[in-house]
Short mmCIF file of C-alpha atoms in Angstrom, two decimals:
data_model
loop_
_atom_site.label_atom_id
_atom_site.label_comp_id
_atom_site.label_asym_id
_atom_site.label_seq_id
_atom_site.Cartn_x
_atom_site.Cartn_y
_atom_site.Cartn_z
CA MET A 1 -80.05 41.13 39.27
CA VAL A 2 -77.85 39.29 36.82
CA ARG A 3 -76.34 41.60 34.28
CA VAL A 4 -77.14 40.39 30.80
CA VAL A 5 -75.08 41.79 27.98
CA LYS A 6 -77.19 42.40 24.91
CA LYS A 7 -76.66 44.09 21.58
CA PRO A 8 -78.17 47.59 21.40
CA GLU A 9 -80.58 46.71 18.58
CA GLU A 10 -81.83 43.68 20.48
CA ARG A 11 -82.18 45.68 23.68
CA ARG A 12 -84.08 48.37 21.81
CA SER A 13 -86.52 45.93 20.26
CA ASP A 14 -87.00 44.13 23.61
CA ILE A 15 -88.12 47.44 25.09
CA ILE A 16 -90.41 48.12 22.15
CA ASP A 17 -92.02 44.66 22.38
CA ALA A 18 -92.55 44.97 26.12
CA ALA A 19 -93.97 48.48 25.79
CA CYS A 20 -96.31 47.35 23.03
CA GLN A 21 -97.76 44.60 25.24
CA MET A 22 -98.10 46.95 28.21
CA PHE A 23 -99.63 49.85 26.25
CA LEU A 24 -102.23 47.51 24.84
CA ALA A 25 -102.99 45.70 28.08
CA LYS A 26 -102.87 48.59 30.55
CA GLY A 27 -103.47 51.51 28.25
CA TYR A 28 -100.82 54.01 27.21
CA ASP A 29 -101.53 56.48 30.04
CA ASN A 30 -101.44 53.83 32.74
CA THR A 31 -98.15 52.33 31.66
CA THR A 32 -95.19 53.54 33.71
CA MET A 33 -91.47 53.24 33.23
CA ARG A 34 -91.54 50.97 36.27
CA ASP A 35 -93.93 48.59 34.49
CA VAL A 36 -91.59 48.28 31.53
CA MET A 37 -88.58 47.97 33.81
CA ARG A 38 -90.13 45.16 35.83
CA HIS A 39 -91.31 43.32 32.76
CA LEU A 40 -87.79 43.28 31.30
CA GLN A 41 -85.73 43.25 34.47
CA ILE A 42 -83.62 46.18 33.28
CA ALA A 43 -82.78 49.52 34.87
CA LYS A 44 -84.81 52.68 34.31
CA GLY A 45 -81.63 54.38 33.20
CA THR A 46 -81.35 51.85 30.39
CA ILE A 47 -84.88 52.55 29.19
CA TYR A 48 -84.16 56.29 29.36
CA HIS A 49 -80.98 55.79 27.35
CA TYR A 50 -82.95 54.35 24.44
CA PHE A 51 -86.11 56.42 24.76
CA SER A 52 -85.97 59.77 26.49
CA SER A 53 -89.73 60.07 26.66
CA LYS A 54 -92.79 57.86 26.76
CA GLU A 55 -94.06 59.46 23.58
CA GLU A 56 -90.85 58.55 21.80
CA LEU A 57 -91.41 54.96 22.88
CA LEU A 58 -95.00 55.08 21.64
CA ASP A 59 -93.81 56.28 18.23
CA ALA A 60 -91.30 53.46 18.11
CA VAL A 61 -93.97 50.89 19.04
CA VAL A 62 -96.35 52.19 16.38
CA GLU A 63 -93.55 52.24 13.80
CA SER A 64 -92.53 48.68 14.64
CA VAL A 65 -96.07 47.33 14.32
CA THR A 66 -96.66 49.21 11.05
CA GLU A 67 -93.34 48.20 9.50
CA ASN A 68 -93.91 44.54 10.31
CA GLU A 69 -97.28 44.63 8.60
CA VAL A 70 -95.94 46.39 5.49
CA ARG A 71 -93.10 43.87 5.29
CA ARG A 72 -95.60 41.03 5.56
CA LEU A 73 -97.69 42.47 2.75
CA LYS A 74 -94.68 43.09 0.51
CA ASP A 75 -93.47 39.53 1.06
CA ALA A 76 -96.91 38.12 0.37
CA MET A 77 -97.10 40.12 -2.85
CA THR A 78 -93.71 39.17 -4.33
CA ASN A 79 -95.03 36.23 -6.32
CA VAL A 80 -98.42 37.61 -7.18
CA GLU A 81 -98.74 38.03 -10.94
CA GLY A 82 -101.49 39.44 -13.09
CA ASN A 83 -102.77 42.81 -14.15
CA ALA A 84 -103.17 45.73 -11.77
CA LEU A 85 -106.74 44.81 -10.83
CA GLU A 86 -105.88 41.20 -10.05
CA ARG A 87 -102.87 42.20 -7.95
CA LEU A 88 -104.87 44.90 -6.19
CA GLU A 89 -107.53 42.39 -5.24
CA GLN A 90 -104.84 40.15 -3.77
CA LEU A 91 -103.27 43.00 -1.83
CA ILE A 92 -106.61 44.05 -0.38
CA LEU A 93 -107.58 40.50 0.56
CA LYS A 94 -104.25 39.87 2.26
CA SER A 95 -104.65 43.14 4.16
CA ALA A 96 -108.16 42.31 5.29
CA ASN A 97 -107.81 38.64 6.12
CA ARG A 98 -105.89 38.81 9.35
CA HIS A 99 -108.40 37.14 11.62
CA GLY A 100 -107.08 34.15 13.49
CA GLU A 101 -103.48 35.09 12.76
CA ASP A 102 -100.93 35.33 15.59
CA ASP A 103 -102.17 37.70 18.26
CA HIS A 104 -103.91 39.88 15.73
CA ASP A 105 -107.36 39.52 17.24
CA ALA A 106 -106.08 40.12 20.76
CA ILE A 107 -104.20 43.22 19.62
CA LEU A 108 -107.28 44.58 17.89
CA GLU A 109 -109.37 44.03 21.01
CA HIS A 110 -106.91 46.06 23.07
CA LEU A 111 -106.51 48.75 20.43
CA HIS A 112 -110.25 49.30 20.45
CA LYS A 113 -110.32 50.42 24.07
CA PRO A 114 -110.96 54.16 24.43
CA ALA A 115 -107.77 54.41 26.49
CA ASN A 116 -105.81 53.46 23.42
CA ALA A 117 -107.51 55.86 21.01
CA GLY A 118 -104.39 58.03 20.72
CA MET A 119 -102.23 55.05 19.86
CA HIS A 120 -104.86 53.79 17.44
CA ILE A 121 -104.95 57.07 15.53
CA ARG A 122 -101.18 57.20 15.32
CA LEU A 123 -101.14 53.65 14.06
CA LEU A 124 -103.68 54.50 11.39
CA ALA A 125 -101.67 57.52 10.26
CA ARG A 126 -98.52 55.42 9.89
CA VAL A 127 -100.42 52.60 8.16
CA VAL A 128 -101.73 55.05 5.56
CA THR A 129 -98.29 56.61 5.10
CA LEU A 130 -96.43 53.31 4.74
CA GLN A 131 -99.03 51.31 2.83
CA ALA A 132 -100.18 53.96 0.33
CA PRO A 133 -97.06 53.46 -1.83
CA LEU A 134 -97.94 49.75 -2.24
CA TYR A 135 -101.35 50.71 -3.59
CA ALA A 136 -99.98 53.65 -5.59
CA GLU A 137 -97.63 51.30 -7.43
CA LEU A 138 -100.57 49.18 -8.50
CA PHE A 139 -102.58 52.25 -9.48
CA SER A 140 -99.68 53.34 -11.69
CA GLN A 141 -99.47 49.87 -13.19
CA GLY A 142 -103.20 50.08 -13.90
CA CYS A 143 -102.75 53.45 -15.60
CA LYS A 144 -100.06 51.98 -17.85
CA GLU A 145 -102.33 49.04 -18.63
CA GLY A 146 -105.16 51.39 -19.50
CA ILE A 147 -107.59 50.13 -16.85
CA PHE A 148 -107.13 53.07 -14.48
CA SER A 149 -106.59 56.77 -14.97
CA THR A 150 -105.19 59.13 -12.36
CA ASP A 151 -102.52 61.82 -12.28
CA ARG A 152 -101.93 61.43 -8.57
CA PRO A 153 -101.67 57.73 -7.71
CA LEU A 154 -100.03 58.31 -4.32
CA GLU A 155 -102.48 60.93 -3.06
CA CYS A 156 -105.31 58.86 -4.46
CA ALA A 157 -104.08 55.87 -2.47
CA GLU A 158 -103.74 57.96 0.69
CA LEU A 159 -107.22 59.38 0.31
CA LEU A 160 -108.86 56.01 -0.27
CA LEU A 161 -106.85 54.14 2.34
CA GLY A 162 -107.25 56.85 4.96
CA SER A 163 -110.94 57.42 4.57
CA ILE A 164 -111.88 53.75 4.21
CA GLN A 165 -109.84 52.85 7.28
CA PHE A 166 -111.40 55.61 9.32
CA LEU A 167 -114.95 54.96 8.16
CA THR A 168 -114.86 51.22 8.76
CA ASP A 169 -112.87 50.93 11.95
CA VAL A 170 -115.28 50.38 14.83
CA GLY A 171 -112.35 50.76 17.19
CA ILE A 172 -112.01 54.42 16.26
CA TYR A 173 -115.69 55.08 16.57
CA PRO A 174 -118.54 52.68 17.28
CA TRP A 175 -120.04 52.82 13.78
CA THR A 176 -123.35 51.00 13.51
CA GLN A 177 -123.76 47.93 11.30
CA ASP A 178 -126.08 49.99 9.07
CA GLN A 179 -123.40 52.61 8.50
CA LEU A 180 -120.82 49.92 7.71
CA ASP A 181 -123.12 48.02 5.35
CA ARG A 182 -124.09 51.21 3.54
CA ARG A 183 -120.44 52.23 3.11
CA TRP A 184 -119.14 48.86 1.94
CA GLN A 185 -121.96 48.83 -0.62
CA ALA A 186 -120.81 52.21 -1.95
CA PHE A 187 -117.01 51.80 -1.84
CA PRO A 188 -116.67 49.83 -5.08
CA GLN A 189 -118.36 52.59 -7.06
CA LEU A 190 -116.51 55.40 -5.28
CA ILE A 191 -113.15 53.75 -5.92
CA GLU A 192 -114.02 53.01 -9.55
CA ASN A 193 -114.91 56.70 -9.96
CA GLN A 194 -111.68 57.86 -8.38
CA LEU A 195 -109.55 55.63 -10.58
CA ARG A 196 -111.81 55.78 -13.66
CA ALA A 197 -111.80 52.01 -13.49
CA PRO A 198 -114.29 49.82 -15.34
CA LYS A 199 -117.70 49.63 -13.66
CA GLY A 200 -117.94 46.62 -11.38
CA SER A 201 -114.19 46.03 -11.31
CA PHE A 202 -114.11 46.60 -7.54
CA SER A 203 -117.28 44.72 -6.65
CA PHE A 204 -115.13 42.08 -4.91
CA LEU A 205 -114.86 44.60 -2.06
CA SER A 206 -118.38 44.00 -0.78
CA ALA A 207 -117.34 40.52 0.27
CA ILE A 208 -114.81 42.05 2.65
CA ASN A 209 -117.31 43.78 4.91
CA PRO A 210 -116.32 42.46 8.35
CA GLY A 211 -119.96 42.62 9.37
CA ASN A 212 -120.74 39.95 6.81
CA LYS A 213 -118.19 37.61 8.30
CA GLU A 214 -119.60 37.82 11.78
CA LYS A 215 -123.15 37.08 10.68
CA MET B 1 -90.30 80.16 54.96
CA GLU B 2 -93.86 80.08 53.63
CA LEU B 3 -94.10 79.73 49.89
CA GLY B 4 -97.03 81.23 48.02
CA ARG B 5 -99.09 78.90 45.82
CA LYS B 6 -97.55 80.19 42.61
CA GLU B 7 -94.04 79.73 43.92
CA LYS B 8 -94.85 76.19 45.04
CA SER B 9 -96.01 75.07 41.62
CA ASP B 10 -93.12 76.93 39.99
CA ILE B 11 -90.67 74.85 41.97
CA TYR B 12 -92.36 71.67 40.82
CA PHE B 13 -91.82 72.64 37.18
CA GLN B 14 -88.32 73.92 37.86
CA ILE B 15 -87.37 70.60 39.40
CA LYS B 16 -88.68 68.72 36.39
CA GLU B 17 -86.94 71.05 33.96
CA ALA B 18 -83.62 70.93 35.79
CA ALA B 19 -83.82 67.15 36.17
CA CYS B 20 -84.54 66.77 32.47
CA GLU B 21 -81.48 68.84 31.59
CA LEU B 22 -79.26 66.79 33.93
CA PHE B 23 -80.61 63.43 32.71
CA GLN B 24 -80.04 64.47 29.10
CA SER B 25 -76.51 65.74 29.62
CA LYS B 26 -75.20 63.29 32.22
CA GLY B 27 -77.50 60.34 31.78
CA PHE B 28 -79.80 59.16 34.55
CA ASP B 29 -77.32 56.75 36.12
CA ASN B 30 -74.73 59.51 36.51
CA THR B 31 -77.08 62.02 38.06
CA ALA B 32 -77.09 62.33 41.84
CA VAL B 33 -79.69 64.00 44.04
CA ASN B 34 -77.04 66.53 45.02
CA ASP B 35 -76.55 67.54 41.39
CA LEU B 36 -80.20 68.45 41.24
CA LEU B 37 -80.22 70.25 44.60
CA GLU B 38 -77.15 72.28 43.64
CA LYS B 39 -78.50 73.20 40.25
CA LEU B 40 -81.72 74.47 41.79
CA GLN B 41 -80.24 75.81 45.01
CA ILE B 42 -82.89 74.09 47.09
CA GLU B 43 -82.84 71.94 50.21
CA GLU B 44 -83.34 68.19 50.17
CA GLN B 45 -86.65 68.47 52.01
CA VAL B 46 -88.05 70.74 49.32
CA LEU B 47 -87.33 68.16 46.65
CA TYR B 48 -88.80 65.36 48.72
CA SER B 49 -91.98 67.25 49.39
CA TYR B 50 -92.74 66.94 45.69
CA PHE B 51 -91.05 63.69 44.74
CA GLN B 52 -90.29 60.48 46.59
CA SER B 53 -86.94 59.92 44.92
CA LEU B 54 -84.85 60.71 41.87
CA ASP B 55 -86.44 57.61 40.37
CA ASP B 56 -89.78 59.25 40.85
CA VAL B 57 -88.57 62.43 39.12
CA LEU B 58 -87.39 60.36 36.17
CA GLU B 59 -90.72 58.58 35.94
CA VAL B 60 -92.61 61.91 35.81
CA VAL B 61 -90.18 63.59 33.40
CA TRP B 62 -90.29 60.56 31.12
CA SER B 63 -94.08 60.35 30.98
CA GLU B 64 -94.64 64.02 30.42
CA SER B 65 -92.09 65.31 27.93
#
């Protein structure tokens, strides 16, 4: 085995990328240190040096995936102008419209396997934690502009993001199309209530229902 | 010497625990089978009746902690 000298950060992210692929393809439980070692052609001791447990590696994988997505959203939002509602609509659309991009569809397919439920839940928790501030900022902007009203923009964002994600993710639970349709119909009103936003201001959400796209 | 069932499973956990401590303090590459045997005061054959190699111990410790 040729000894390749790599920078620690690069080595660390190589391991994370390899683990991500393996966790998704084989399932978290079925992935062994040996699998990762073979994939990267590095020693087990090296893997252990960076991650002293499989769970630690899982956390790092989840964090990496989540951070990349947040960074993508932040970048996409830098030049978006307009009032809070207009910017919010853009943020939500950019978040939802990931189909056909990179390996996104393949990743989703793997994440939806029951074997990856644990990883999926962790991912969701980190998504809510890291993305809520993006939404909270827009909620605050909306409050200043007089279109929204809430004393707790961050918690409001967490509540909405968390529950909507959970209730619409068929990978977490095989929700029926009826349940999804019913919920997407109701979300605009529920969100408007929560933010005391003008009636109908969130009606653009109904167009997002993934079920509609597949029909 | 015949080991009772409880003692057998105890040894399994003791091996994992001791290995974990050694790997953390010395690093995996610097840990030898003898280090583990000495720490636990067990014979080689006892270790190998539970694990195929030190590599195997690492694999188990890593997946379970």
